[in-house]
Amino acid sequence: MAARPAGSRRTMVLRASPQMTRYLDPVLLWTVAATATSRIRLNASTLSTFYYEPVHLARLLTTLGVLSEGRQDVGVGIGWMKDEHDTARSADWHRRGRQLDDLLVFLHEWWTTTPVSWESEFFLLPPVHADLRPVQPGGPPIWIGGVSEAAMRRVGRSGTGWLGVEGLQDKVTDQLWSIARRAAKAAGRDPDELKTAVRVNLEPGTSLDSLSTGSNASLGPVPTRRSWMPSQCSPPWTRRLISPVRSSVDGIDRDARR
């Protein structure tokens, strides 16, 4: 992936809901992808933020931004599976929307202020110094997933853009997008600055060179950027991703033994 021509860049999206099945831990896999590539921009579709303590998540994402040299977006959502919330210590299924809104404001505070403190209905933080600054001023772009009216209002208020879903009727897409645009205007933001992306699931063995013409995924009439995700982060793909990192670590280890 790092061997693409100079100036070429695609977005690789990791499925980032750590359901207790065969999926690898999303943040660890994201970190490996950041260190094993040099041009691909990274995103998540979508990160289940309720699994993480807010301060810990802020530090993880800041560190990831440093390791990727700023090639990082962050896709978030409230989740759709109650069982996932039931297994997370700090999650509250009935307040999941407000909890995500609170987190997004806190992340902005963490990335723009030091020392930073926080007091909300969800957690308290006494003043602490957060001197590791994000590579991207103000923090990485935040993308919001979801197809509800509440999710689209969140896109308009807080998001760089919308992580959409394939298969929606054009009329539904138009209605949802208009909600996001109205929310952006109400929040004093420029609706024309909002962006959209749709995830395209790839099967093992799919070449990156085939992607420019290999998929027609879109959000109907709304201009859309496609983002590529290896299907279920399968073991063969994961081994190819990890191989450059392992080679680098082996080289450092050999130098240390000399």
PDB file of C-alpha atoms in Angstrom:
ATOM      1  CA  MET A   1       0.000   0.000   0.000  1.00  0.00           C
ATOM      2  CA  ALA A   2       2.897   2.342   0.703  1.00  0.00           C
ATOM      3  CA  ALA A   3       4.209   1.772  -2.827  1.00  0.00           C
ATOM      4  CA  ARG A   4       1.563   3.803  -4.610  1.00  0.00           C
ATOM      5  CA  PRO A   5       2.819   6.627  -6.851  1.00  0.00           C
ATOM      6  CA  ALA A   6       3.850   9.867  -5.185  1.00  0.00           C
ATOM      7  CA  GLY A   7       0.885  12.090  -4.448  1.00  0.00           C
ATOM      8  CA  SER A   8      -1.603   9.239  -4.676  1.00  0.00           C
ATOM      9  CA  ARG A   9      -3.803   8.706  -1.661  1.00  0.00           C
ATOM     10  CA  ARG A  10      -6.779   6.591  -0.780  1.00  0.00           C
ATOM     11  CA  THR A  11      -8.681   6.226   2.438  1.00  0.00           C
ATOM     12  CA  MET A  12      -8.567   2.907   4.254  1.00  0.00           C
ATOM     13  CA  VAL A  13     -11.368   2.403   6.752  1.00  0.00           C
ATOM     14  CA  LEU A  14     -11.215  -0.108   9.583  1.00  0.00           C
ATOM     15  CA  ARG A  15     -14.348  -1.723  10.953  1.00  0.00           C
ATOM     16  CA  ALA A  16     -14.036  -0.422  14.464  1.00  0.00           C
ATOM     17  CA  SER A  17     -16.664  -2.073  16.611  1.00  0.00           C
ATOM     18  CA  PRO A  18     -14.890  -4.590  18.858  1.00  0.00           C
ATOM     19  CA  GLN A  19     -17.693  -7.134  18.922  1.00  0.00           C
ATOM     20  CA  MET A  20     -16.435 -10.193  20.729  1.00  0.00           C
ATOM     21  CA  THR A  21     -16.114 -12.351  17.609  1.00  0.00           C
ATOM     22  CA  ARG A  22     -13.218 -12.746  15.170  1.00  0.00           C
ATOM     23  CA  TYR A  23     -12.407  -9.054  14.751  1.00  0.00           C
ATOM     24  CA  LEU A  24      -9.055  -7.705  15.887  1.00  0.00           C
ATOM     25  CA  ASP A  25      -8.906  -4.832  18.366  1.00  0.00           C
ATOM     26  CA  PRO A  26      -9.676  -1.743  16.263  1.00  0.00           C
ATOM     27  CA  VAL A  27      -7.269   0.764  17.801  1.00  0.00           C
ATOM     28  CA  LEU A  28      -4.336  -1.656  17.761  1.00  0.00           C
ATOM     29  CA  LEU A  29      -5.037  -2.587  14.155  1.00  0.00           C
ATOM     30  CA  TRP A  30      -5.405   1.085  13.266  1.00  0.00           C
ATOM     31  CA  THR A  31      -1.979   1.739  14.796  1.00  0.00           C
ATOM     32  CA  VAL A  32      -0.377  -1.075  12.801  1.00  0.00           C
ATOM     33  CA  ALA A  33      -1.942   0.331   9.624  1.00  0.00           C
ATOM     34  CA  ALA A  34      -0.554   3.775  10.444  1.00  0.00           C
ATOM     35  CA  THR A  35       3.003   2.494  10.858  1.00  0.00           C
ATOM     36  CA  ALA A  36       2.869   0.101   7.887  1.00  0.00           C
ATOM     37  CA  THR A  37       1.745   2.733   5.349  1.00  0.00           C
ATOM     38  CA  SER A  38       2.935   6.164   4.298  1.00  0.00           C
ATOM     39  CA  ARG A  39       0.327   7.645   1.941  1.00  0.00           C
ATOM     40  CA  ILE A  40      -3.024   6.068   2.743  1.00  0.00           C
ATOM     41  CA  ARG A  41      -5.310   8.134   4.930  1.00  0.00           C
ATOM     42  CA  LEU A  42      -6.960   6.231   7.774  1.00  0.00           C
ATOM     43  CA  ASN A  43     -10.484   6.349   9.108  1.00  0.00           C
ATOM     44  CA  ALA A  44     -12.871   4.119  11.063  1.00  0.00           C
ATOM     45  CA  SER A  45     -16.413   3.108  10.249  1.00  0.00           C
ATOM     46  CA  THR A  46     -17.257   3.450  12.983  1.00  0.00           C
ATOM     47  CA  LEU A  47     -15.388   3.543  16.274  1.00  0.00           C
ATOM     48  CA  SER A  48     -17.543   2.465  19.216  1.00  0.00           C
ATOM     49  CA  THR A  49     -16.319   5.192  21.535  1.00  0.00           C
ATOM     50  CA  PHE A  50     -18.320   3.956  24.527  1.00  0.00           C
ATOM     51  CA  TYR A  51     -15.759   1.180  25.062  1.00  0.00           C
ATOM     52  CA  TYR A  52     -13.138   3.764  26.020  1.00  0.00           C
ATOM     53  CA  GLU A  53     -12.680   6.147  28.911  1.00  0.00           C
ATOM     54  CA  PRO A  54     -12.680   9.666  27.415  1.00  0.00           C
ATOM     55  CA  VAL A  55      -9.166  10.648  28.541  1.00  0.00           C
ATOM     56  CA  HIS A  56      -7.745   7.323  27.414  1.00  0.00           C
ATOM     57  CA  LEU A  57      -9.419   7.662  24.027  1.00  0.00           C
ATOM     58  CA  ALA A  58      -8.132  11.225  23.626  1.00  0.00           C
ATOM     59  CA  ARG A  59      -4.572  10.056  24.300  1.00  0.00           C
ATOM     60  CA  LEU A  60      -4.930   7.068  21.963  1.00  0.00           C
ATOM     61  CA  LEU A  61      -6.197   9.190  19.097  1.00  0.00           C
ATOM     62  CA  THR A  62      -3.537  11.849  19.648  1.00  0.00           C
ATOM     63  CA  THR A  63      -0.827   9.186  19.644  1.00  0.00           C
ATOM     64  CA  LEU A  64      -2.267   7.644  16.489  1.00  0.00           C
ATOM     65  CA  GLY A  65      -2.154  11.037  14.815  1.00  0.00           C
ATOM     66  CA  VAL A  66       1.540  11.357  15.656  1.00  0.00           C
ATOM     67  CA  LEU A  67       2.364   7.848  14.405  1.00  0.00           C
ATOM     68  CA  SER A  68       0.457   8.408  11.156  1.00  0.00           C
ATOM     69  CA  GLU A  69       1.914  11.907  10.719  1.00  0.00           C
ATOM     70  CA  GLY A  70      -1.584  13.333  10.546  1.00  0.00           C
ATOM     71  CA  ARG A  71      -3.025  10.815   8.034  1.00  0.00           C
ATOM     72  CA  GLN A  72      -5.979  10.276  10.326  1.00  0.00           C
ATOM     73  CA  ASP A  73      -9.709  10.882  10.411  1.00  0.00           C
ATOM     74  CA  VAL A  74     -11.979   9.536  13.147  1.00  0.00           C
ATOM     75  CA  GLY A  75     -15.366   8.025  12.327  1.00  0.00           C
ATOM     76  CA  VAL A  76     -17.693   7.643  15.296  1.00  0.00           C
ATOM     77  CA  GLY A  77     -21.246   6.526  15.990  1.00  0.00           C
ATOM     78  CA  ILE A  78     -23.514   5.594  18.862  1.00  0.00           C
ATOM     79  CA  GLY A  79     -23.738   1.922  17.944  1.00  0.00           C
ATOM     80  CA  TRP A  80     -26.849  -0.112  17.205  1.00  0.00           C
ATOM     81  CA  MET A  81     -26.415  -3.216  19.356  1.00  0.00           C
ATOM     82  CA  LYS A  82     -27.580  -2.963  22.971  1.00  0.00           C
ATOM     83  CA  ASP A  83     -25.515  -6.022  23.903  1.00  0.00           C
ATOM     84  CA  GLU A  84     -22.362  -4.051  23.091  1.00  0.00           C
ATOM     85  CA  HIS A  85     -23.363  -1.297  25.483  1.00  0.00           C
ATOM     86  CA  ASP A  86     -24.182  -3.858  28.157  1.00  0.00           C
ATOM     87  CA  THR A  87     -20.594  -5.183  28.047  1.00  0.00           C
ATOM     88  CA  ALA A  88     -18.978  -1.731  28.243  1.00  0.00           C
ATOM     89  CA  ARG A  89     -18.412  -0.424  31.744  1.00  0.00           C
ATOM     90  CA  SER A  90     -19.177   3.245  31.086  1.00  0.00           C
ATOM     91  CA  ALA A  91     -21.868   2.869  28.422  1.00  0.00           C
ATOM     92  CA  ASP A  92     -25.479   3.906  28.881  1.00  0.00           C
ATOM     93  CA  TRP A  93     -27.800   2.673  26.157  1.00  0.00           C
ATOM     94  CA  HIS A  94     -30.546   5.167  26.995  1.00  0.00           C
ATOM     95  CA  ARG A  95     -28.193   8.172  26.994  1.00  0.00           C
ATOM     96  CA  ARG A  96     -25.851   7.049  24.200  1.00  0.00           C
ATOM     97  CA  GLY A  97     -26.554  10.064  21.991  1.00  0.00           C
ATOM     98  CA  ARG A  98     -25.878  12.612  24.722  1.00  0.00           C
ATOM     99  CA  GLN A  99     -22.825  10.644  25.778  1.00  0.00           C
ATOM    100  CA  LEU A 100     -21.324  10.840  22.288  1.00  0.00           C
ATOM    101  CA  ASP A 101     -22.114  14.556  22.048  1.00  0.00           C
ATOM    102  CA  ASP A 102     -20.377  15.101  25.370  1.00  0.00           C
ATOM    103  CA  LEU A 103     -17.336  13.133  24.214  1.00  0.00           C
ATOM    104  CA  LEU A 104     -16.995  15.084  20.971  1.00  0.00           C
ATOM    105  CA  VAL A 105     -16.957  18.396  22.829  1.00  0.00           C
ATOM    106  CA  PHE A 106     -14.449  16.980  25.313  1.00  0.00           C
ATOM    107  CA  LEU A 107     -12.134  15.755  22.525  1.00  0.00           C
ATOM    108  CA  HIS A 108     -12.123  19.220  20.995  1.00  0.00           C
ATOM    109  CA  GLU A 109     -11.277  20.681  24.396  1.00  0.00           C
ATOM    110  CA  TRP A 110      -8.463  18.148  24.901  1.00  0.00           C
ATOM    111  CA  TRP A 111      -6.963  18.896  21.505  1.00  0.00           C
ATOM    112  CA  THR A 112      -7.114  22.674  21.791  1.00  0.00           C
ATOM    113  CA  THR A 113      -6.531  23.474  25.472  1.00  0.00           C
ATOM    114  CA  THR A 114      -3.930  22.728  28.125  1.00  0.00           C
ATOM    115  CA  PRO A 115      -4.335  22.351  31.003  1.00  0.00           C
ATOM    116  CA  VAL A 116      -7.730  20.846  30.367  1.00  0.00           C
ATOM    117  CA  SER A 117     -10.517  20.119  32.846  1.00  0.00           C
ATOM    118  CA  TRP A 118     -14.011  18.737  32.382  1.00  0.00           C
ATOM    119  CA  GLU A 119     -17.285  18.538  34.256  1.00  0.00           C
ATOM    120  CA  SER A 120     -20.416  16.990  32.776  1.00  0.00           C
ATOM    121  CA  GLU A 121     -23.124  14.507  33.624  1.00  0.00           C
ATOM    122  CA  PHE A 122     -20.864  11.707  32.377  1.00  0.00           C
ATOM    123  CA  PHE A 123     -17.475  12.348  33.979  1.00  0.00           C
ATOM    124  CA  LEU A 124     -15.299  14.806  35.869  1.00  0.00           C
ATOM    125  CA  LEU A 125     -11.661  15.651  35.156  1.00  0.00           C
ATOM    126  CA  PRO A 126      -9.537  17.944  37.323  1.00  0.00           C
ATOM    127  CA  PRO A 127      -7.081  20.204  35.475  1.00  0.00           C
ATOM    128  CA  VAL A 128      -4.357  18.157  33.755  1.00  0.00           C
ATOM    129  CA  HIS A 129      -1.669  19.088  31.266  1.00  0.00           C
ATOM    130  CA  ALA A 130      -2.133  17.619  27.789  1.00  0.00           C
ATOM    131  CA  ASP A 131       1.092  18.710  26.140  1.00  0.00           C
ATOM    132  CA  LEU A 132       1.108  16.093  23.382  1.00  0.00           C
ATOM    133  CA  ARG A 133      -0.576  18.164  20.700  1.00  0.00           C
ATOM    134  CA  PRO A 134      -2.393  16.722  17.669  1.00  0.00           C
ATOM    135  CA  VAL A 135      -0.514  16.874  14.382  1.00  0.00           C
ATOM    136  CA  GLN A 136      -3.599  18.339  12.719  1.00  0.00           C
ATOM    137  CA  PRO A 137      -4.467  21.663  14.375  1.00  0.00           C
ATOM    138  CA  GLY A 138      -7.626  21.262  16.398  1.00  0.00           C
ATOM    139  CA  GLY A 139      -7.425  17.477  16.192  1.00  0.00           C
ATOM    140  CA  PRO A 140      -8.306  14.956  13.494  1.00  0.00           C
ATOM    141  CA  PRO A 141     -11.463  15.450  11.418  1.00  0.00           C
ATOM    142  CA  ILE A 142     -14.500  13.798  13.012  1.00  0.00           C
ATOM    143  CA  TRP A 143     -16.898  11.850  10.801  1.00  0.00           C
ATOM    144  CA  ILE A 144     -20.328  10.831  12.062  1.00  0.00           C
ATOM    145  CA  GLY A 145     -22.066   7.614  11.102  1.00  0.00           C
ATOM    146  CA  GLY A 146     -25.778   6.876  11.305  1.00  0.00           C
ATOM    147  CA  VAL A 147     -29.033   7.242   9.384  1.00  0.00           C
ATOM    148  CA  SER A 148     -31.318   8.753  12.019  1.00  0.00           C
ATOM    149  CA  GLU A 149     -32.414  12.373  12.263  1.00  0.00           C
ATOM    150  CA  ALA A 150     -30.426  12.701  15.496  1.00  0.00           C
ATOM    151  CA  ALA A 151     -27.291  11.387  13.785  1.00  0.00           C
ATOM    152  CA  MET A 152     -27.674  13.868  10.932  1.00  0.00           C
ATOM    153  CA  ARG A 153     -28.123  16.758  13.342  1.00  0.00           C
ATOM    154  CA  ARG A 154     -24.906  15.584  14.999  1.00  0.00           C
ATOM    155  CA  VAL A 155     -23.183  15.654  11.602  1.00  0.00           C
ATOM    156  CA  GLY A 156     -24.275  19.245  11.109  1.00  0.00           C
ATOM    157  CA  ARG A 157     -23.292  20.383  14.614  1.00  0.00           C
ATOM    158  CA  SER A 158     -20.044  18.540  15.142  1.00  0.00           C
ATOM    159  CA  GLY A 159     -18.859  16.574  12.126  1.00  0.00           C
ATOM    160  CA  THR A 160     -16.480  17.105   9.266  1.00  0.00           C
ATOM    161  CA  GLY A 161     -18.841  14.894   7.331  1.00  0.00           C
ATOM    162  CA  TRP A 162     -21.251  11.986   7.182  1.00  0.00           C
ATOM    163  CA  LEU A 163     -20.264   8.320   6.940  1.00  0.00           C
ATOM    164  CA  GLY A 164     -23.196   7.145   4.881  1.00  0.00           C
ATOM    165  CA  VAL A 165     -24.646   3.755   4.067  1.00  0.00           C
ATOM    166  CA  GLU A 166     -25.013   2.102   0.687  1.00  0.00           C
ATOM    167  CA  GLY A 167     -28.465   1.192  -0.578  1.00  0.00           C
ATOM    168  CA  LEU A 168     -30.509   4.145   0.653  1.00  0.00           C
ATOM    169  CA  GLN A 169     -33.099   5.526  -1.736  1.00  0.00           C
ATOM    170  CA  ASP A 170     -32.211   8.906  -3.206  1.00  0.00           C
ATOM    171  CA  LYS A 171     -35.219  10.506  -1.530  1.00  0.00           C
ATOM    172  CA  VAL A 172     -34.117   9.239   1.883  1.00  0.00           C
ATOM    173  CA  THR A 173     -30.553  10.402   1.299  1.00  0.00           C
ATOM    174  CA  ASP A 174     -31.766  13.854   0.305  1.00  0.00           C
ATOM    175  CA  GLN A 175     -33.940  14.112   3.419  1.00  0.00           C
ATOM    176  CA  LEU A 176     -31.124  13.048   5.727  1.00  0.00           C
ATOM    177  CA  TRP A 177     -28.599  15.346   4.089  1.00  0.00           C
ATOM    178  CA  SER A 178     -30.951  18.326   4.338  1.00  0.00           C
ATOM    179  CA  ILE A 179     -31.220  17.715   8.097  1.00  0.00           C
ATOM    180  CA  ALA A 180     -27.423  17.845   8.413  1.00  0.00           C
ATOM    181  CA  ARG A 181     -27.219  21.031   6.384  1.00  0.00           C
ATOM    182  CA  ARG A 182     -29.934  22.759   8.438  1.00  0.00           C
ATOM    183  CA  ALA A 183     -28.192  21.734  11.667  1.00  0.00           C
ATOM    184  CA  ALA A 184     -24.882  23.093  10.393  1.00  0.00           C
ATOM    185  CA  LYS A 185     -26.481  26.440   9.541  1.00  0.00           C
ATOM    186  CA  ALA A 186     -28.189  26.597  12.951  1.00  0.00           C
ATOM    187  CA  ALA A 187     -24.803  25.974  14.597  1.00  0.00           C
ATOM    188  CA  GLY A 188     -23.212  28.831  12.671  1.00  0.00           C
ATOM    189  CA  ARG A 189     -21.300  26.518  10.321  1.00  0.00           C
ATOM    190  CA  ASP A 190     -21.153  26.561   6.519  1.00  0.00           C
ATOM    191  CA  PRO A 191     -23.318  23.673   5.233  1.00  0.00           C
ATOM    192  CA  ASP A 192     -21.314  23.606   2.002  1.00  0.00           C
ATOM    193  CA  GLU A 193     -18.236  22.571   3.988  1.00  0.00           C
ATOM    194  CA  LEU A 194     -19.827  19.270   5.060  1.00  0.00           C
ATOM    195  CA  LYS A 195     -18.497  16.179   3.317  1.00  0.00           C
ATOM    196  CA  THR A 196     -19.762  12.652   2.751  1.00  0.00           C
ATOM    197  CA  ALA A 197     -18.094   9.264   2.408  1.00  0.00           C
ATOM    198  CA  VAL A 198     -19.357   5.726   1.999  1.00  0.00           C
ATOM    199  CA  ARG A 199     -17.524   2.565   3.029  1.00  0.00           C
ATOM    200  CA  VAL A 200     -16.851  -0.081   0.391  1.00  0.00           C
ATOM    201  CA  ASN A 201     -16.120  -3.561   1.760  1.00  0.00           C
ATOM    202  CA  LEU A 202     -13.323  -5.348  -0.087  1.00  0.00           C
ATOM    203  CA  GLU A 203     -12.785  -9.054  -0.430  1.00  0.00           C
ATOM    204  CA  PRO A 204      -9.316 -10.536   0.249  1.00  0.00           C
ATOM    205  CA  GLY A 205      -7.054 -10.232  -2.769  1.00  0.00           C
ATOM    206  CA  THR A 206      -8.630  -7.041  -4.156  1.00  0.00           C
ATOM    207  CA  SER A 207      -5.894  -4.825  -5.647  1.00  0.00           C
ATOM    208  CA  LEU A 208      -5.848  -1.133  -4.890  1.00  0.00           C
ATOM    209  CA  ASP A 209      -5.261  -0.384  -8.578  1.00  0.00           C
ATOM    210  CA  SER A 210      -8.678  -1.833  -9.415  1.00  0.00           C
ATOM    211  CA  LEU A 211     -10.580   0.391  -7.019  1.00  0.00           C
ATOM    212  CA  SER A 212     -10.835   3.568  -9.071  1.00  0.00           C
ATOM    213  CA  THR A 213     -13.212   1.849 -11.493  1.00  0.00           C
ATOM    214  CA  GLY A 214     -14.228  -1.188  -9.502  1.00  0.00           C
ATOM    215  CA  SER A 215     -17.015   0.269  -7.393  1.00  0.00           C
ATOM    216  CA  ASN A 216     -19.935   2.583  -7.958  1.00  0.00           C
ATOM    217  CA  ALA A 217     -20.878   2.987  -4.302  1.00  0.00           C
ATOM    218  CA  SER A 218     -22.391   6.389  -3.626  1.00  0.00           C
ATOM    219  CA  LEU A 219     -25.036   8.233  -1.652  1.00  0.00           C
ATOM    220  CA  GLY A 220     -27.357   8.875  -4.539  1.00  0.00           C
ATOM    221  CA  PRO A 221     -27.301  12.529  -5.649  1.00  0.00           C
ATOM    222  CA  VAL A 222     -25.047  13.630  -2.760  1.00  0.00           C
ATOM    223  CA  PRO A 223     -21.360  13.968  -3.849  1.00  0.00           C
ATOM    224  CA  THR A 224     -19.560  11.150  -2.074  1.00  0.00           C
ATOM    225  CA  ARG A 225     -16.007  10.030  -1.383  1.00  0.00           C
ATOM    226  CA  ARG A 226     -15.489   6.276  -1.349  1.00  0.00           C
ATOM    227  CA  SER A 227     -13.472   4.700   1.470  1.00  0.00           C
ATOM    228  CA  TRP A 228     -12.052   1.194   1.251  1.00  0.00           C
ATOM    229  CA  MET A 229     -12.187  -1.444   3.954  1.00  0.00           C
ATOM    230  CA  PRO A 230     -10.738  -4.971   3.776  1.00  0.00           C
ATOM    231  CA  SER A 231     -13.606  -7.357   4.432  1.00  0.00           C
ATOM    232  CA  GLN A 232     -13.618  -8.211   8.158  1.00  0.00           C
ATOM    233  CA  CYS A 233      -9.865  -7.473   8.353  1.00  0.00           C
ATOM    234  CA  SER A 234      -9.207 -11.060   7.338  1.00  0.00           C
ATOM    235  CA  PRO A 235      -6.078 -12.829   8.601  1.00  0.00           C
ATOM    236  CA  PRO A 236      -4.283 -12.933   5.184  1.00  0.00           C
ATOM    237  CA  TRP A 237      -4.764  -9.181   4.733  1.00  0.00           C
ATOM    238  CA  THR A 238      -3.685  -8.538   8.315  1.00  0.00           C
ATOM    239  CA  ARG A 239      -0.482 -10.529   7.847  1.00  0.00           C
ATOM    240  CA  ARG A 240       0.384  -8.489   4.750  1.00  0.00           C
ATOM    241  CA  LEU A 241      -0.255  -5.296   6.696  1.00  0.00           C
ATOM    242  CA  ILE A 242       1.872  -6.349   9.660  1.00  0.00           C
ATOM    243  CA  SER A 243       4.797  -7.668   7.590  1.00  0.00           C
ATOM    244  CA  PRO A 244       6.519  -4.280   6.999  1.00  0.00           C
ATOM    245  CA  VAL A 245       6.240  -3.446  10.694  1.00  0.00           C
ATOM    246  CA  ARG A 246       7.720  -6.800  11.699  1.00  0.00           C
ATOM    247  CA  SER A 247      10.630  -6.278   9.268  1.00  0.00           C
ATOM    248  CA  SER A 248      11.376  -2.866  10.757  1.00  0.00           C
ATOM    249  CA  VAL A 249      11.263  -4.218  14.310  1.00  0.00           C
ATOM    250  CA  ASP A 250      13.562  -7.100  13.337  1.00  0.00           C
ATOM    251  CA  GLY A 251      16.037  -4.599  11.882  1.00  0.00           C
ATOM    252  CA  ILE A 252      16.042  -2.529  15.060  1.00  0.00           C
ATOM    253  CA  ASP A 253      16.537  -5.688  17.108  1.00  0.00           C
ATOM    254  CA  ARG A 254      19.527  -6.768  14.970  1.00  0.00           C
ATOM    255  CA  ASP A 255      21.142  -3.343  15.341  1.00  0.00           C
ATOM    256  CA  ALA A 256      20.678  -3.482  19.100  1.00  0.00           C
ATOM    257  CA  ARG A 257      22.511  -6.828  19.306  1.00  0.00           C
ATOM    258  CA  ARG A 258      25.586  -5.624  17.419  1.00  0.00           C
TER     259      ARG A 258
END
